[in-house]
Amino acid sequence: MTKIVVAVKYVPDATADRTFDADNTVDRENVDGLLSELDEYAVEQALQVVEAGDGEVTVLTVGPADASDAVRKALQMGADSGVHVEDDAIAGSDAFATSLVLAKALEKLEYDMVFFGMGSTDAGMGVVPTLVAERLGLPAITFASEISVDGDTVKIRRDGDAATQQIEASGKLVVSVTDQTGEARYPSFKGIMAAKKKPVEEWSLADLGIDASEVGLEQAWTKVESTTPRPPRTAGEIVTDEGDGGSKLVEFLASKKFV
């Protein structure tokens, strides 16, 4: 039986108006959130692997109480169980602290592979999979555009700007997939109803043996010093072409240092 853990993130809706809290972190309470779209591809690929053979998928998330919505969406898609790490001290954590929490949670779980999306839609760093792999001492094959699993061997295709790589690894490992792996399924009515009965464990930092001083905004390697709201859009300048439109366009581009 192949056991896969998929790490997912609860993110603010990208179509909503997002603001910052007083500490210059993203306000996650006054905006609708959802399962990161890029993580849906990881859930989909994990489900395809277990559906092709025998296995189970566990979804792991780290976040506030509302992050349970991300777990629920993955369960509705077909995942078997979920784990939600919630602790007030985690708020403001950067990628390094987040990778610590995920790694400690994974140490408590049984798995053969860990799947990630290529990045989160609210941060877009894409470094957490490799940070987690490093903490666990596991190989990482990342940014898979195509993935196939045969026993404990995983093969991926990674598409770059100038070349395509074929990469193979076996044993316990970490995999991240891109949005080119195929459309993620929509939860069916049957899946939505079944998700209500699937188990979801809730863990705190204490359950993972992590001290609050190891995470949070104060431990972040970088910090936003200030934020300024984007100014409202203003009416553009209309130029009447009287034979010198080209010259005026060049002057405008030059004034903006585009040419």
mmCIF file of N, CA, C and O in Angstrom, residues 98-191:
data_model
loop_
_atom_site.group_PDB
_atom_site.id
_atom_site.type_symbol
_atom_site.label_atom_id
_atom_site.label_comp_id
_atom_site.label_asym_id
_atom_site.label_seq_id
_atom_site.Cartn_x
_atom_site.Cartn_y
_atom_site.Cartn_z
ATOM 1 N N THR A 98 7.862 27.384 8.791
ATOM 2 C CA THR A 98 6.799 26.527 8.277
ATOM 3 C C THR A 98 7.334 25.151 7.923
ATOM 4 O O THR A 98 6.704 24.126 8.198
ATOM 5 N N SER A 99 8.522 25.115 7.315
ATOM 6 C CA SER A 99 9.117 23.820 6.963
ATOM 7 C C SER A 99 9.428 23.001 8.205
ATOM 8 O O SER A 99 9.345 21.768 8.187
ATOM 9 N N LEU A 100 9.790 23.672 9.291
ATOM 10 C CA LEU A 100 10.051 22.975 10.548
ATOM 11 C C LEU A 100 8.782 22.308 11.058
ATOM 12 O O LEU A 100 8.797 21.126 11.440
ATOM 13 N N VAL A 101 7.684 23.051 11.066
ATOM 14 C CA VAL A 101 6.412 22.506 11.553
ATOM 15 C C VAL A 101 5.965 21.340 10.680
ATOM 16 O O VAL A 101 5.543 20.292 11.179
ATOM 17 N N LEU A 102 6.071 21.498 9.367
ATOM 18 C CA LEU A 102 5.670 20.420 8.461
ATOM 19 C C LEU A 102 6.533 19.180 8.660
ATOM 20 O O LEU A 102 6.026 18.055 8.689
ATOM 21 N N ALA A 103 7.837 19.378 8.796
ATOM 22 C CA ALA A 103 8.746 18.242 8.966
ATOM 23 C C ALA A 103 8.447 17.485 10.261
ATOM 24 O O ALA A 103 8.431 16.245 10.290
ATOM 25 N N LYS A 104 8.208 18.222 11.341
ATOM 26 C CA LYS A 104 7.899 17.580 12.617
ATOM 27 C C LYS A 104 6.567 16.829 12.543
ATOM 28 O O LYS A 104 6.413 15.751 13.143
ATOM 29 N N ALA A 105 5.605 17.395 11.813
ATOM 30 C CA ALA A 105 4.324 16.714 11.646
ATOM 31 C C ALA A 105 4.500 15.440 10.826
ATOM 32 O O ALA A 105 3.919 14.393 11.130
ATOM 33 N N LEU A 106 5.328 15.515 9.790
ATOM 34 C CA LEU A 106 5.557 14.344 8.950
ATOM 35 C C LEU A 106 6.262 13.229 9.719
ATOM 36 O O LEU A 106 6.046 12.042 9.438
ATOM 37 N N GLU A 107 7.073 13.588 10.682
ATOM 38 C CA GLU A 107 7.750 12.578 11.498
ATOM 39 C C GLU A 107 6.759 11.759 12.323
ATOM 40 O O GLU A 107 7.067 10.640 12.741
ATOM 41 N N LYS A 108 5.565 12.307 12.547
ATOM 42 C CA LYS A 108 4.539 11.601 13.299
ATOM 43 C C LYS A 108 3.622 10.777 12.385
ATOM 44 O O LYS A 108 2.755 10.053 12.874
ATOM 45 N N LEU A 109 3.794 10.936 11.080
ATOM 46 C CA LEU A 109 2.923 10.257 10.126
ATOM 47 C C LEU A 109 3.662 9.146 9.394
ATOM 48 O O LEU A 109 4.885 9.185 9.254
ATOM 49 N N GLU A 110 2.917 8.176 8.910
ATOM 50 C CA GLU A 110 3.477 7.126 8.066
ATOM 51 C C GLU A 110 3.283 7.543 6.610
ATOM 52 O O GLU A 110 2.186 7.923 6.206
ATOM 53 N N TYR A 111 4.346 7.474 5.823
ATOM 54 C CA TYR A 111 4.231 7.872 4.417
ATOM 55 C C TYR A 111 5.350 7.259 3.595
ATOM 56 O O TYR A 111 6.409 6.893 4.118
ATOM 57 N N ASP A 112 5.086 7.144 2.318
ATOM 58 C CA ASP A 112 6.102 6.727 1.357
ATOM 59 C C ASP A 112 6.566 7.925 0.529
ATOM 60 O O ASP A 112 7.719 7.983 0.106
ATOM 61 N N MET A 113 5.642 8.846 0.287
ATOM 62 C CA MET A 113 5.942 10.041 -0.490
ATOM 63 C C MET A 113 5.205 11.233 0.094
ATOM 64 O O MET A 113 4.149 11.081 0.696
ATOM 65 N N VAL A 114 5.796 12.409 -0.105
ATOM 66 C CA VAL A 114 5.152 13.662 0.290
ATOM 67 C C VAL A 114 5.004 14.514 -0.963
ATOM 68 O O VAL A 114 5.982 14.750 -1.674
ATOM 69 N N PHE A 115 3.788 14.939 -1.235
ATOM 70 C CA PHE A 115 3.519 15.760 -2.415
ATOM 71 C C PHE A 115 3.257 17.204 -2.002
ATOM 72 O O PHE A 115 2.616 17.472 -0.988
ATOM 73 N N PHE A 116 3.767 18.128 -2.812
ATOM 74 C CA PHE A 116 3.529 19.558 -2.649
ATOM 75 C C PHE A 116 3.090 20.142 -3.988
ATOM 76 O O PHE A 116 3.416 19.598 -5.050
ATOM 77 N N GLY A 117 2.425 21.284 -3.938
ATOM 78 C CA GLY A 117 2.242 22.072 -5.137
ATOM 79 C C GLY A 117 3.540 22.806 -5.424
ATOM 80 O O GLY A 117 4.477 22.789 -4.617
ATOM 81 N N MET A 118 3.625 23.471 -6.560
ATOM 82 C CA MET A 118 4.863 24.136 -6.958
ATOM 83 C C MET A 118 5.137 25.406 -6.161
ATOM 84 O O MET A 118 6.238 25.940 -6.166
ATOM 85 N N GLY A 119 4.126 25.905 -5.452
ATOM 86 C CA GLY A 119 4.260 27.119 -4.650
ATOM 87 C C GLY A 119 2.886 27.496 -4.142
ATOM 88 O O GLY A 119 1.892 26.889 -4.526
ATOM 89 N N SER A 120 2.809 28.477 -3.286
ATOM 90 C CA SER A 120 1.515 28.941 -2.789
ATOM 91 C C SER A 120 1.117 30.205 -3.536
ATOM 92 O O SER A 120 1.973 31.004 -3.925
ATOM 93 N N THR A 121 -0.168 30.398 -3.723
ATOM 94 C CA THR A 121 -0.629 31.554 -4.486
ATOM 95 C C THR A 121 -0.513 32.862 -3.708
ATOM 96 O O THR A 121 -0.635 33.932 -4.298
ATOM 97 N N ASP A 122 -0.259 32.785 -2.395
ATOM 98 C CA ASP A 122 -0.124 34.027 -1.629
ATOM 99 C C ASP A 122 1.327 34.426 -1.426
ATOM 100 O O ASP A 122 1.626 35.571 -1.101
ATOM 101 N N ALA A 123 2.267 33.494 -1.618
ATOM 102 C CA ALA A 123 3.681 33.816 -1.442
ATOM 103 C C ALA A 123 4.492 33.496 -2.693
ATOM 104 O O ALA A 123 5.330 34.281 -3.114
ATOM 105 N N GLY A 124 4.247 32.324 -3.271
ATOM 106 C CA GLY A 124 4.879 31.979 -4.531
ATOM 107 C C GLY A 124 6.359 31.675 -4.460
ATOM 108 O O GLY A 124 7.052 31.731 -5.472
ATOM 109 N N MET A 125 6.871 31.326 -3.271
ATOM 110 C CA MET A 125 8.310 31.091 -3.151
ATOM 111 C C MET A 125 8.728 29.750 -3.755
ATOM 112 O O MET A 125 9.733 29.642 -4.437
ATOM 113 N N GLY A 126 7.978 28.698 -3.464
ATOM 114 C CA GLY A 126 8.291 27.387 -4.005
ATOM 115 C C GLY A 126 9.475 26.691 -3.359
ATOM 116 O O GLY A 126 10.006 25.736 -3.912
ATOM 117 N N VAL A 127 9.912 27.160 -2.177
ATOM 118 C CA VAL A 127 11.094 26.575 -1.534
ATOM 119 C C VAL A 127 10.759 25.606 -0.408
ATOM 120 O O VAL A 127 11.623 24.853 0.038
ATOM 121 N N VAL A 128 9.518 25.614 0.072
ATOM 122 C CA VAL A 128 9.163 24.786 1.221
ATOM 123 C C VAL A 128 9.374 23.294 0.956
ATOM 124 O O VAL A 128 9.872 22.581 1.839
ATOM 125 N N PRO A 129 9.035 22.759 -0.223
ATOM 126 C CA PRO A 129 9.273 21.325 -0.444
ATOM 127 C C PRO A 129 10.724 20.911 -0.219
ATOM 128 O O PRO A 129 10.992 19.893 0.441
ATOM 129 N N THR A 130 11.670 21.687 -0.748
ATOM 130 C CA THR A 130 13.074 21.319 -0.575
ATOM 131 C C THR A 130 13.549 21.555 0.856
ATOM 132 O O THR A 130 14.417 20.824 1.360
ATOM 133 N N LEU A 131 13.016 22.557 1.529
ATOM 134 C CA LEU A 131 13.370 22.777 2.931
ATOM 135 C C LEU A 131 12.901 21.612 3.794
ATOM 136 O O LEU A 131 13.624 21.144 4.686
ATOM 137 N N VAL A 132 11.684 21.140 3.525
ATOM 138 C CA VAL A 132 11.161 19.988 4.271
ATOM 139 C C VAL A 132 11.991 18.750 3.983
ATOM 140 O O VAL A 132 12.338 17.982 4.890
ATOM 141 N N ALA A 133 12.323 18.539 2.710
ATOM 142 C CA ALA A 133 13.139 17.378 2.344
ATOM 143 C C ALA A 133 14.488 17.405 3.056
ATOM 144 O O ALA A 133 14.979 16.378 3.538
ATOM 145 N N GLU A 134 15.091 18.573 3.137
ATOM 146 C CA GLU A 134 16.381 18.713 3.808
ATOM 147 C C GLU A 134 16.254 18.376 5.293
ATOM 148 O O GLU A 134 17.108 17.684 5.858
ATOM 149 N N ARG A 135 15.197 18.851 5.919
ATOM 150 C CA ARG A 135 15.012 18.572 7.349
ATOM 151 C C ARG A 135 14.797 17.080 7.608
ATOM 152 O O ARG A 135 15.200 16.560 8.645
ATOM 153 N N LEU A 136 14.149 16.404 6.657
ATOM 154 C CA LEU A 136 13.850 14.982 6.822
ATOM 155 C C LEU A 136 14.958 14.081 6.282
ATOM 156 O O LEU A 136 14.907 12.860 6.447
ATOM 157 N N GLY A 137 15.945 14.690 5.606
ATOM 158 C CA GLY A 137 17.011 13.897 5.022
ATOM 159 C C GLY A 137 16.547 13.064 3.843
ATOM 160 O O GLY A 137 17.045 11.946 3.627
ATOM 161 N N LEU A 138 15.602 13.600 3.063
ATOM 162 C CA LEU A 138 15.035 12.869 1.936
ATOM 163 C C LEU A 138 15.406 13.539 0.613
ATOM 164 O O LEU A 138 15.632 14.748 0.559
ATOM 165 N N PRO A 139 15.449 12.763 -0.474
ATOM 166 C CA PRO A 139 15.632 13.380 -1.790
ATOM 167 C C PRO A 139 14.380 14.137 -2.191
ATOM 168 O O PRO A 139 13.275 13.796 -1.756
ATOM 169 N N ALA A 140 14.548 15.165 -2.999
ATOM 170 C CA ALA A 140 13.417 15.943 -3.485
ATOM 171 C C ALA A 140 13.491 16.045 -5.001
ATOM 172 O O ALA A 140 14.547 16.398 -5.547
ATOM 173 N N ILE A 141 12.410 15.722 -5.681
ATOM 174 C CA ILE A 141 12.312 15.947 -7.117
ATOM 175 C C ILE A 141 11.164 16.934 -7.317
ATOM 176 O O ILE A 141 10.030 16.666 -6.950
ATOM 177 N N THR A 142 11.485 18.070 -7.864
ATOM 178 C CA THR A 142 10.564 19.199 -7.810
ATOM 179 C C THR A 142 10.147 19.695 -9.192
ATOM 180 O O THR A 142 10.775 19.399 -10.203
ATOM 181 N N PHE A 143 9.062 20.465 -9.186
ATOM 182 C CA PHE A 143 8.520 21.103 -10.387
ATOM 183 C C PHE A 143 8.240 20.084 -11.487
ATOM 184 O O PHE A 143 8.636 20.246 -12.637
ATOM 185 N N ALA A 144 7.522 19.030 -11.107
ATOM 186 C CA ALA A 144 7.174 17.983 -12.068
ATOM 187 C C ALA A 144 6.013 18.439 -12.953
ATOM 188 O O ALA A 144 4.960 18.826 -12.456
ATOM 189 N N SER A 145 6.216 18.369 -14.258
ATOM 190 C CA SER A 145 5.136 18.638 -15.204
ATOM 191 C C SER A 145 4.381 17.358 -15.542
ATOM 192 O O SER A 145 3.259 17.395 -16.035
ATOM 193 N N GLU A 146 5.032 16.243 -15.289
ATOM 194 C CA GLU A 146 4.437 14.922 -15.516
ATOM 195 C C GLU A 146 5.044 13.982 -14.497
ATOM 196 O O GLU A 146 6.232 14.079 -14.182
ATOM 197 N N ILE A 147 4.243 13.056 -13.967
ATOM 198 C CA ILE A 147 4.729 12.167 -12.927
ATOM 199 C C ILE A 147 4.170 10.775 -13.132
ATOM 200 O O ILE A 147 3.007 10.606 -13.525
ATOM 201 N N SER A 148 5.011 9.770 -12.898
ATOM 202 C CA SER A 148 4.559 8.385 -12.939
ATOM 203 C C SER A 148 5.212 7.645 -11.783
ATOM 204 O O SER A 148 6.364 7.923 -11.414
ATOM 205 N N VAL A 149 4.487 6.708 -11.214
ATOM 206 C CA VAL A 149 4.968 5.955 -10.059
ATOM 207 C C VAL A 149 4.872 4.467 -10.359
ATOM 208 O O VAL A 149 3.824 3.972 -10.789
ATOM 209 N N ASP A 150 5.970 3.751 -10.154
ATOM 210 C CA ASP A 150 6.013 2.301 -10.332
ATOM 211 C C ASP A 150 6.645 1.706 -9.085
ATOM 212 O O ASP A 150 7.860 1.743 -8.906
ATOM 213 N N GLY A 151 5.802 1.175 -8.210
ATOM 214 C CA GLY A 151 6.307 0.679 -6.929
ATOM 215 C C GLY A 151 6.821 1.821 -6.087
ATOM 216 O O GLY A 151 6.093 2.773 -5.794
ATOM 217 N N ASP A 152 8.117 1.757 -5.705
ATOM 218 C CA ASP A 152 8.691 2.848 -4.914
ATOM 219 C C ASP A 152 9.560 3.759 -5.776
ATOM 220 O O ASP A 152 10.344 4.550 -5.258
ATOM 221 N N THR A 153 9.416 3.643 -7.098
ATOM 222 C CA THR A 153 10.180 4.479 -8.022
ATOM 223 C C THR A 153 9.289 5.546 -8.637
ATOM 224 O O THR A 153 8.194 5.248 -9.127
ATOM 225 N N VAL A 154 9.753 6.768 -8.587
ATOM 226 C CA VAL A 154 8.999 7.893 -9.133
ATOM 227 C C VAL A 154 9.802 8.519 -10.274
ATOM 228 O O VAL A 154 10.992 8.787 -10.121
ATOM 229 N N LYS A 155 9.148 8.730 -11.393
ATOM 230 C CA LYS A 155 9.769 9.396 -12.531
ATOM 231 C C LYS A 155 8.989 10.662 -12.831
ATOM 232 O O LYS A 155 7.757 10.655 -12.830
ATOM 233 N N ILE A 156 9.715 11.753 -13.063
ATOM 234 C CA ILE A 156 9.049 13.012 -13.405
ATOM 235 C C ILE A 156 9.681 13.624 -14.648
ATOM 236 O O ILE A 156 10.817 13.304 -15.005
ATOM 237 N N ARG A 157 8.910 14.479 -15.291
ATOM 238 C CA ARG A 157 9.436 15.324 -16.358
ATOM 239 C C ARG A 157 9.394 16.751 -15.863
ATOM 240 O O ARG A 157 8.366 17.218 -15.400
ATOM 241 N N ARG A 158 10.528 17.416 -15.921
ATOM 242 C CA ARG A 158 10.602 18.818 -15.498
ATOM 243 C C ARG A 158 10.887 19.670 -16.735
ATOM 244 O O ARG A 158 11.907 19.500 -17.399
ATOM 245 N N ASP A 159 9.984 20.572 -17.022
ATOM 246 C CA ASP A 159 10.118 21.431 -18.201
ATOM 247 C C ASP A 159 10.737 22.764 -17.808
ATOM 248 O O ASP A 159 10.168 23.501 -17.000
ATOM 249 N N GLY A 160 11.895 23.067 -18.377
ATOM 250 C CA GLY A 160 12.548 24.343 -18.149
ATOM 251 C C GLY A 160 12.394 25.257 -19.339
ATOM 252 O O GLY A 160 11.730 24.915 -20.331
ATOM 253 N N ASP A 161 12.998 26.425 -19.271
ATOM 254 C CA ASP A 161 12.903 27.383 -20.371
ATOM 255 C C ASP A 161 13.633 26.897 -21.623
ATOM 256 O O ASP A 161 13.211 27.168 -22.742
ATOM 257 N N ALA A 162 14.728 26.173 -21.419
ATOM 258 C CA ALA A 162 15.553 25.775 -22.562
ATOM 259 C C ALA A 162 15.676 24.270 -22.734
ATOM 260 O O ALA A 162 16.210 23.810 -23.742
ATOM 261 N N ALA A 163 15.216 23.494 -21.752
ATOM 262 C CA ALA A 163 15.385 22.046 -21.845
ATOM 263 C C ALA A 163 14.354 21.333 -20.978
ATOM 264 O O ALA A 163 13.731 21.934 -20.102
ATOM 265 N N THR A 164 14.174 20.050 -21.266
ATOM 266 C CA THR A 164 13.300 19.188 -20.470
ATOM 267 C C THR A 164 14.145 18.112 -19.825
ATOM 268 O O THR A 164 14.978 17.485 -20.491
ATOM 269 N N GLN A 165 13.941 17.901 -18.530
ATOM 270 C CA GLN A 165 14.698 16.902 -17.790
ATOM 271 C C GLN A 165 13.815 15.726 -17.412
ATOM 272 O O GLN A 165 12.644 15.907 -17.077
ATOM 273 N N GLN A 166 14.367 14.529 -17.474
ATOM 274 C CA GLN A 166 13.715 13.330 -16.971
ATOM 275 C C GLN A 166 14.451 12.917 -15.703
ATOM 276 O O GLN A 166 15.653 12.669 -15.730
ATOM 277 N N ILE A 167 13.732 12.873 -14.589
ATOM 278 C CA ILE A 167 14.367 12.602 -13.301
ATOM 279 C C ILE A 167 13.694 11.401 -12.644
ATOM 280 O O ILE A 167 12.474 11.253 -12.699
ATOM 281 N N GLU A 168 14.502 10.558 -12.026
ATOM 282 C CA GLU A 168 13.989 9.355 -11.380
ATOM 283 C C GLU A 168 14.558 9.243 -9.974
ATOM 284 O O GLU A 168 15.718 9.553 -9.739
ATOM 285 N N ALA A 169 13.734 8.813 -9.045
ATOM 286 C CA ALA A 169 14.175 8.603 -7.666
ATOM 287 C C ALA A 169 13.352 7.475 -7.069
ATOM 288 O O ALA A 169 12.250 7.167 -7.541
ATOM 289 N N SER A 170 13.877 6.855 -6.030
ATOM 290 C CA SER A 170 13.156 5.763 -5.388
ATOM 291 C C SER A 170 13.289 5.872 -3.879
ATOM 292 O O SER A 170 14.148 6.578 -3.360
ATOM 293 N N GLY A 171 12.437 5.124 -3.189
ATOM 294 C CA GLY A 171 12.411 5.193 -1.734
ATOM 295 C C GLY A 171 11.558 6.361 -1.262
ATOM 296 O O GLY A 171 10.841 6.989 -2.035
ATOM 297 N N LYS A 172 11.649 6.670 0.018
ATOM 298 C CA LYS A 172 10.918 7.822 0.555
ATOM 299 C C LYS A 172 11.427 9.094 -0.107
ATOM 300 O O LYS A 172 12.648 9.288 -0.231
ATOM 301 N N LEU A 173 10.524 9.960 -0.515
ATOM 302 C CA LEU A 173 10.972 11.186 -1.161
ATOM 303 C C LEU A 173 9.886 12.248 -1.135
ATOM 304 O O LEU A 173 8.726 11.985 -0.820
ATOM 305 N N VAL A 174 10.301 13.464 -1.505
ATOM 306 C CA VAL A 174 9.410 14.626 -1.580
ATOM 307 C C VAL A 174 9.269 15.007 -3.050
ATOM 308 O O VAL A 174 10.257 15.053 -3.788
ATOM 309 N N VAL A 175 8.044 15.272 -3.464
ATOM 310 C CA VAL A 175 7.759 15.626 -4.855
ATOM 311 C C VAL A 175 6.933 16.902 -4.880
ATOM 312 O O VAL A 175 5.996 17.059 -4.094
ATOM 313 N N SER A 176 7.270 17.829 -5.774
ATOM 314 C CA SER A 176 6.386 18.969 -6.011
ATOM 315 C C SER A 176 5.961 18.956 -7.473
ATOM 316 O O SER A 176 6.746 18.588 -8.355
ATOM 317 N N VAL A 177 4.706 19.304 -7.727
ATOM 318 C CA VAL A 177 4.154 19.230 -9.080
ATOM 319 C C VAL A 177 3.679 20.615 -9.522
ATOM 320 O O VAL A 177 3.299 21.462 -8.701
ATOM 321 N N THR A 178 3.701 20.836 -10.820
ATOM 322 C CA THR A 178 3.274 22.117 -11.375
ATOM 323 C C THR A 178 1.823 22.052 -11.832
ATOM 324 O O THR A 178 1.178 20.997 -11.781
ATOM 325 N N ASP A 179 1.344 23.178 -12.321
ATOM 326 C CA ASP A 179 -0.026 23.232 -12.833
ATOM 327 C C ASP A 179 -0.136 22.673 -14.246
ATOM 328 O O ASP A 179 -1.196 22.797 -14.880
ATOM 329 N N GLN A 180 0.936 22.058 -14.742
ATOM 330 C CA GLN A 180 0.909 21.424 -16.059
ATOM 331 C C GLN A 180 0.641 19.922 -15.969
ATOM 332 O O GLN A 180 0.620 19.232 -16.992
ATOM 333 N N THR A 181 0.421 19.402 -14.773
ATOM 334 C CA THR A 181 0.240 17.961 -14.605
ATOM 335 C C THR A 181 -1.164 17.498 -14.970
ATOM 336 O O THR A 181 -1.413 16.298 -15.054
ATOM 337 N N GLY A 182 -2.088 18.407 -15.175
ATOM 338 C CA GLY A 182 -3.457 18.026 -15.513
ATOM 339 C C GLY A 182 -4.454 18.679 -14.585
ATOM 340 O O GLY A 182 -4.148 18.970 -13.430
ATOM 341 N N GLU A 183 -5.655 18.911 -15.096
ATOM 342 C CA GLU A 183 -6.679 19.589 -14.307
ATOM 343 C C GLU A 183 -7.043 18.786 -13.061
ATOM 344 O O GLU A 183 -7.154 17.561 -13.092
ATOM 345 N N ALA A 184 -7.224 19.502 -11.946
ATOM 346 C CA ALA A 184 -7.668 18.865 -10.712
ATOM 347 C C ALA A 184 -9.168 18.635 -10.781
ATOM 348 O O ALA A 184 -9.911 19.442 -11.346
ATOM 349 N N ARG A 185 -9.626 17.552 -10.213
ATOM 350 C CA ARG A 185 -11.048 17.197 -10.248
ATOM 351 C C ARG A 185 -11.877 18.115 -9.351
ATOM 352 O O ARG A 185 -11.369 18.699 -8.380
ATOM 353 N N TYR A 186 -13.156 18.211 -9.681
ATOM 354 C CA TYR A 186 -14.092 18.922 -8.818
ATOM 355 C C TYR A 186 -14.720 17.916 -7.858
ATOM 356 O O TYR A 186 -15.012 16.780 -8.242
ATOM 357 N N PRO A 187 -14.949 18.305 -6.623
ATOM 358 C CA PRO A 187 -15.609 17.387 -5.683
ATOM 359 C C PRO A 187 -17.012 17.032 -6.172
ATOM 360 O O PRO A 187 -17.774 17.905 -6.577
ATOM 361 N N SER A 188 -17.340 15.761 -6.135
ATOM 362 C CA SER A 188 -18.682 15.315 -6.492
ATOM 363 C C SER A 188 -19.585 15.420 -5.269
ATOM 364 O O SER A 188 -19.103 15.588 -4.141
ATOM 365 N N PHE A 189 -20.877 15.302 -5.471
ATOM 366 C CA PHE A 189 -21.808 15.336 -4.341
ATOM 367 C C PHE A 189 -21.499 14.191 -3.394
ATOM 368 O O PHE A 189 -21.499 14.358 -2.165
ATOM 369 N N LYS A 190 -21.190 13.018 -3.975
ATOM 370 C CA LYS A 190 -20.847 11.858 -3.148
ATOM 371 C C LYS A 190 -19.590 12.138 -2.342
ATOM 372 O O LYS A 190 -19.499 11.794 -1.168
ATOM 373 N N GLY A 191 -18.603 12.786 -2.975
ATOM 374 C CA GLY A 191 -17.367 13.102 -2.286
ATOM 375 C C GLY A 191 -17.578 14.107 -1.164
ATOM 376 O O GLY A 191 -16.943 14.012 -0.103
#
